[in-house]
Every structure is written in structure tokens, then in C-alpha cells.
Amino acid sequence: MNKLFKRIVSIAMSASMCMSGGIAAAHAEDDPSWSFLPFEEINTDQTNVEGCSGLYDYAAWRSNEADETKFSVGSFGVYNCEWDLTDSALFMTGHRVDKRGTSYIEGSDIYISYRANVECDGYYTFGAYGWMNDCSTEYFIIDDWGDYKPCQDKEPVGSVETEGGVYDIYKVSTVASLCTLNSSIGPYQYWSVRREKLSEDYSTFSNTIAVSEHFAAWEEAGMPVDDLYEVMLCVDPYNSKGKANVLRNSIYYAVTDPDAETPDPNEDPYVPENIDQVTFTENSGDERGGYFYSLYDDTIFGEGGTMKMDVLDGGNFNCEWNNNHCVSFCRGLAYLDKNNTRSIVREYAGEDISIDYKADIESDGTVFAGSYGCLNNSRVDCYIVDGWKDWQISDRSEYLGTETIGDGIYDIYKTPFNGFFEEYWSVRKDNKLSEDGTMEGSIPVTEHFAAYVKYGLDIADPERVMFNVEGRDGSSGSAEVTKNIVKIDDVDIAVSAGFESLENTEAPAEEEDVYIPGDLNNDLTVDSFDLVVARRELIKAIDGNDTIVEADIDCSGATKINDLVLITRIVLGDEVSVPKTRPQRVK
């Protein structure tokens, strides 16, 4: 398909920053027992249940009333399910088109990005699922299965190569179908079955399903595609016992038809068509020179006004807003994956993060500035407020304590889960925004993370760490951010991304091999990020895989739960007795 215009929109990830009730992408930890947000257990006493959780529809079905099923739905499309079946069942979350509006679908490419694991002693399938053609056709795009590969005894009518895999295509009459082990009410089923399954020994697996590419391949094979009813990510077991955890379920739409109706630009950030564009006047987000930027006007919970953002060299930017209920301008670090076509691919590994800033801010009403970020797979919004005018934190926020961090004293708050995410706040005691509108300073972001852990807050996988200027409550104003240097381990992220010459950078001194019990990411401190590593190493050990030497904190010769307990106590400041010499062997 010739993509004349591509606007990336995501129903699941508008911008989770302006209000308690914004929208974020769908993610979850690899082990659901450490999930940071509550799951809602769905009553499956009935054989067919349907509902909506946040921006995702869900459904669970079983054919035998006597069979046992459990189904729990979390935020942003993630879910857990269990079954003990003599017949068949379905568990799924996604989007019902009639609820979302056809403007999101017509002329769009549809993608599902997911991560999941399945444990099953028999038959199951996993992949995209739904109905189409006025609910006369059931469709399946299968990435993984158990003891039986769907359609393995049938002749394919075609194939499609997409997202790193080859899928065979089948059209099946459900009257005599053995392609699925379930019974269906429609006359036809369309199948795309990956030639090689993704899981291996019940490992966690992930992929992006380019749903529309399968639709196009089906039409090319003489299988009509029309009247799409739903796009779901589905676990489909039969006559088996097992469980599945869907850890991420992000549904994206990319508009490719310039004549198609596109979503309201005030609802979803998009990637601009022109890579050289530097001025933006509607919701947008992209990368320039190693620095990610985001402009978001919240019209979900209040009236929108006008806005403008100039993306300048380095991390600098200028912005203006007029009569906005809530508008946010951000620039800084984003941990992005290979699907972000013009962005730097980074993975967080526990390094130190900080922001040096200088800004001139004018406003006739409410405004605040500091650091903004996403944590815990988009389930936590994190604000570090250094300066403000006519602003105070919401009464809904719980005061946790006061900490000295860097050169300031900060009150720590938590705003409870609102159906989409939680919020962590650090609010500086002394307001750095002067009467003449200037503010300057440094924010040791990682030290704030450590303070949150001290108060029992969960910290993992930061996705965004950016300098933020935010106007609220119908205010108007402007800001010139003349210094915004985000650093990873004291190195400007633009430099680390290769956007500036490294010739004049002094070579770091050779580091002494220092062993600190509990320092699993080798940053010479023991903090919440070492906890994240410890959890992952314990999971590896449980699965029978090798772990890093340092994870064996008690030097028992193996990584066990006691090592996780010890590092947790170290992070919390408890006095613990552990060997001071590096462990020699871990299995």
C-alpha cells in the first residue's frame, strides 16, 4: 500500500499527563504477581460476559456451563485468565468498532502490539480475533498454540509475510470445520496461522500483529473483508487446563488514506508528516536530535484553547497557550522501541537520570514546571515540581512525607489510581519560579525515584523523563526554555544518541572493580532499580536459567527468594549482614 500520509494515532495512548483520567498505552510487568495496578476480577458464572474497562472492551465465553474459568482485567487491555475445560472458551480484550467509531478504522492500518505468556497442558490458540462481514465471518490471526496447530491438515489458499513471520491463509466453512476446536455460529472462518509458533517452553513472547496486512492478503485470496465488528487479542483454549497472562495489549491505527476521516487531533498525539517541521499547534509527539517532544491539550475533562510549540536545538523549546483547561509541553528522554521509526532506540538499565534546566515563564493563571515522566509501563505518571504560579496539588493526593533531594526539600505525594494510572508527586518547598518569571536548576530524577521507594511506592521501567511546562484552569501564557539538558549517567542524551561530536569528550577514567552487595546494575549504589534486576534474575533462576553472579547476595551458591528479601531490606535502609566478597558461582 502506498502510504501517502501516515498519522500514528493510538486510542490507547493519547497522553497520560494533564489530568487524573488521561489515557496511556497498555503495558504490564512480566510477572503479574508484581503488578502495580489492581486487576478487576470478572464474574464468569455466566457462560458469556462482556463489558468495558477504561478504553478497552472485554469478553469471556465458554461453551460448557460446568467448566471452570477465571478472568481478571487490568488497565489498558492487559488481562489474566485461567481455565479447566472439557470443551472450549474465549478470553479477550480490545476494541469494538461500533463503540470506537468507524473514523478510527476506515482507511486505517491496524496494529496490535502485545506481550504475553501461556501455560497449558493441551489445546489453545493465541492471537488477534474478531468478527466481520455483518458478523457472518469469524477471523483468527494466530501467533501461538498448544498441542494442536490450527488448520494443520488443510490446504492454504495463500500466505502473507509480515512483521518477521510467514502466515498461511485458510478459508473454512464452519459447518464441517476441524480447523478450530471450537464451534462457531458464522458460515465462514478466516485464518492466518504463523508457520512457526512464538512461544518456547511457556516463555514470555511478544510481537506486533499488522492486522490490516492480513485483511489485505485475505481479500487478495478471494476472501471479502467488510463491516469489521471488533479487533481483539484473544486466548482460545479447548479441553485443557492452563492459564495466560496478557502483559501488554496496545492497539494502534495508522491513517493511510488521505481522503479518510481522521480522528480529532485533540484526542491523539501523532507523528508529523514533515520530518523538518519545528512548530506544532496540535497534539503531537516525536523525536528531534535525540530529544523526544510532546505537546498535549487535554479536552477530555475541560475546554481546549489554542497552543503552539517551537522545537529548538538540543532539548530547548518555546511554547504558548491561550485559555486552555490543561496543556502540557514536554521535551527530554524517551525509552523507545524499534517501532518508533525516527526515534532513538533505548532500553533502561538502571542508570542515573538528571535534568539541568533554565526557563522564562509568563502566565496570567495556573502554571507549574519541572520534570514529568511515565513509569511502571505507563501505569504511573511522575511529576517533580520545582516552580509554579497559582497552583497547589489536588486534595485527592495523599501526603507521604518530606525529603531532602539534591539542593531542595520536597513533599512527597501519591494520587490514587483513577481507572487509568496513579500519580507520584515531588513538590519543592521553596518555589523556584521567581516573580520575574525565571527559574533555573537541576533535578536529580533518580534520587526522587529512590525517595518514592522509601515510602513504599513501586518504581520500574521509566518510559519518559522530560522537562515539562504545564498550564491549567483556563490560563494563558508562554515559556522560553533556554536550557534543558537531560543526562544519562551525566552524559547529555543527544551526545549518547550520536547527535553531537564526542571528540572533545574526556575519556572516562578506568573504573575500579568495586563489589557492593546488592548493586546489580553496577552503578555503585543500591536502589529501586537493583530491585527490578533482582526480580528478573529470580524469575530466571526459577525457570532454571543462569543468573548474574551478583544476584546471589547471601553467597549460597544459587539465586533464591532470600536474595530478593535481602536486597529489599538494603534499599529500605535496614541493617543486614551479608558477605562482602563477590559470589563465585550462581546457577
CSV table of C-alpha atoms in Angstrom, one decimal, residues 15-24 76 296 298 300-302 325-326 368 372 379-383 391-398 414-425 470 472-473:
chain,number,residue,atom,x,y,z
A,15,ALA,CA,-1.2,11.4,26.6
A,16,SER,CA,-1.3,10.4,30.2
A,17,MET,CA,-0.2,13.7,31.6
A,18,CYS,CA,-2.6,16.5,32.1
A,19,MET,CA,-5.4,15.3,34.4
A,20,SER,CA,-6.2,12.3,36.6
A,21,GLY,CA,-8.1,10.5,33.9
A,22,GLY,CA,-5.8,10.9,30.9
A,23,ILE,CA,-5.0,8.0,28.6
A,24,ALA,CA,-2.0,5.8,28.4
A,76,PHE,CA,-5.0,-0.7,29.1
A,296,TYR,CA,-0.8,17.7,24.6
A,298,ASP,CA,-6.5,17.9,27.3
A,300,ILE,CA,-11.4,15.2,27.6
A,301,PHE,CA,-12.1,16.8,31.0
A,302,GLY,CA,-12.3,20.5,30.0
A,325,HIS,CA,-8.1,23.8,30.6
A,326,CYS,CA,-4.9,21.8,30.7
A,368,PHE,CA,3.8,24.7,37.0
A,372,TYR,CA,7.4,14.8,34.0
A,379,ARG,CA,0.7,2.9,34.8
A,380,VAL,CA,2.3,5.8,36.8
A,381,ASP,CA,2.6,9.5,36.0
A,382,CYS,CA,5.5,11.1,37.8
A,383,TYR,CA,5.8,14.8,38.5
A,391,TRP,CA,-1.1,26.2,41.7
A,392,GLN,CA,-1.4,23.6,44.5
A,393,ILE,CA,-1.6,19.8,44.5
A,394,SER,CA,-5.0,18.2,44.4
A,395,ASP,CA,-6.9,17.4,47.6
A,396,ARG,CA,-7.1,13.8,46.3
A,397,SER,CA,-3.4,13.4,46.8
A,398,GLU,CA,-2.1,11.6,49.9
A,414,LYS,CA,0.7,9.9,45.8
A,415,THR,CA,-2.6,10.4,43.9
A,416,PRO,CA,-4.6,7.2,43.8
A,417,PHE,CA,-5.4,5.1,40.8
A,418,ASN,CA,-8.1,6.8,38.7
A,419,GLY,CA,-9.0,4.0,36.3
A,420,PHE,CA,-6.0,4.7,34.1
A,421,PHE,CA,-3.0,5.3,36.2
A,422,GLU,CA,-1.6,6.5,39.5
A,423,GLU,CA,0.5,9.7,40.1
A,424,TYR,CA,3.6,10.3,42.1
A,425,TRP,CA,4.5,13.9,43.1
A,470,GLU,CA,2.0,22.8,32.2
A,472,ARG,CA,-4.1,24.7,33.8
A,473,ASP,CA,-7.5,26.1,34.7
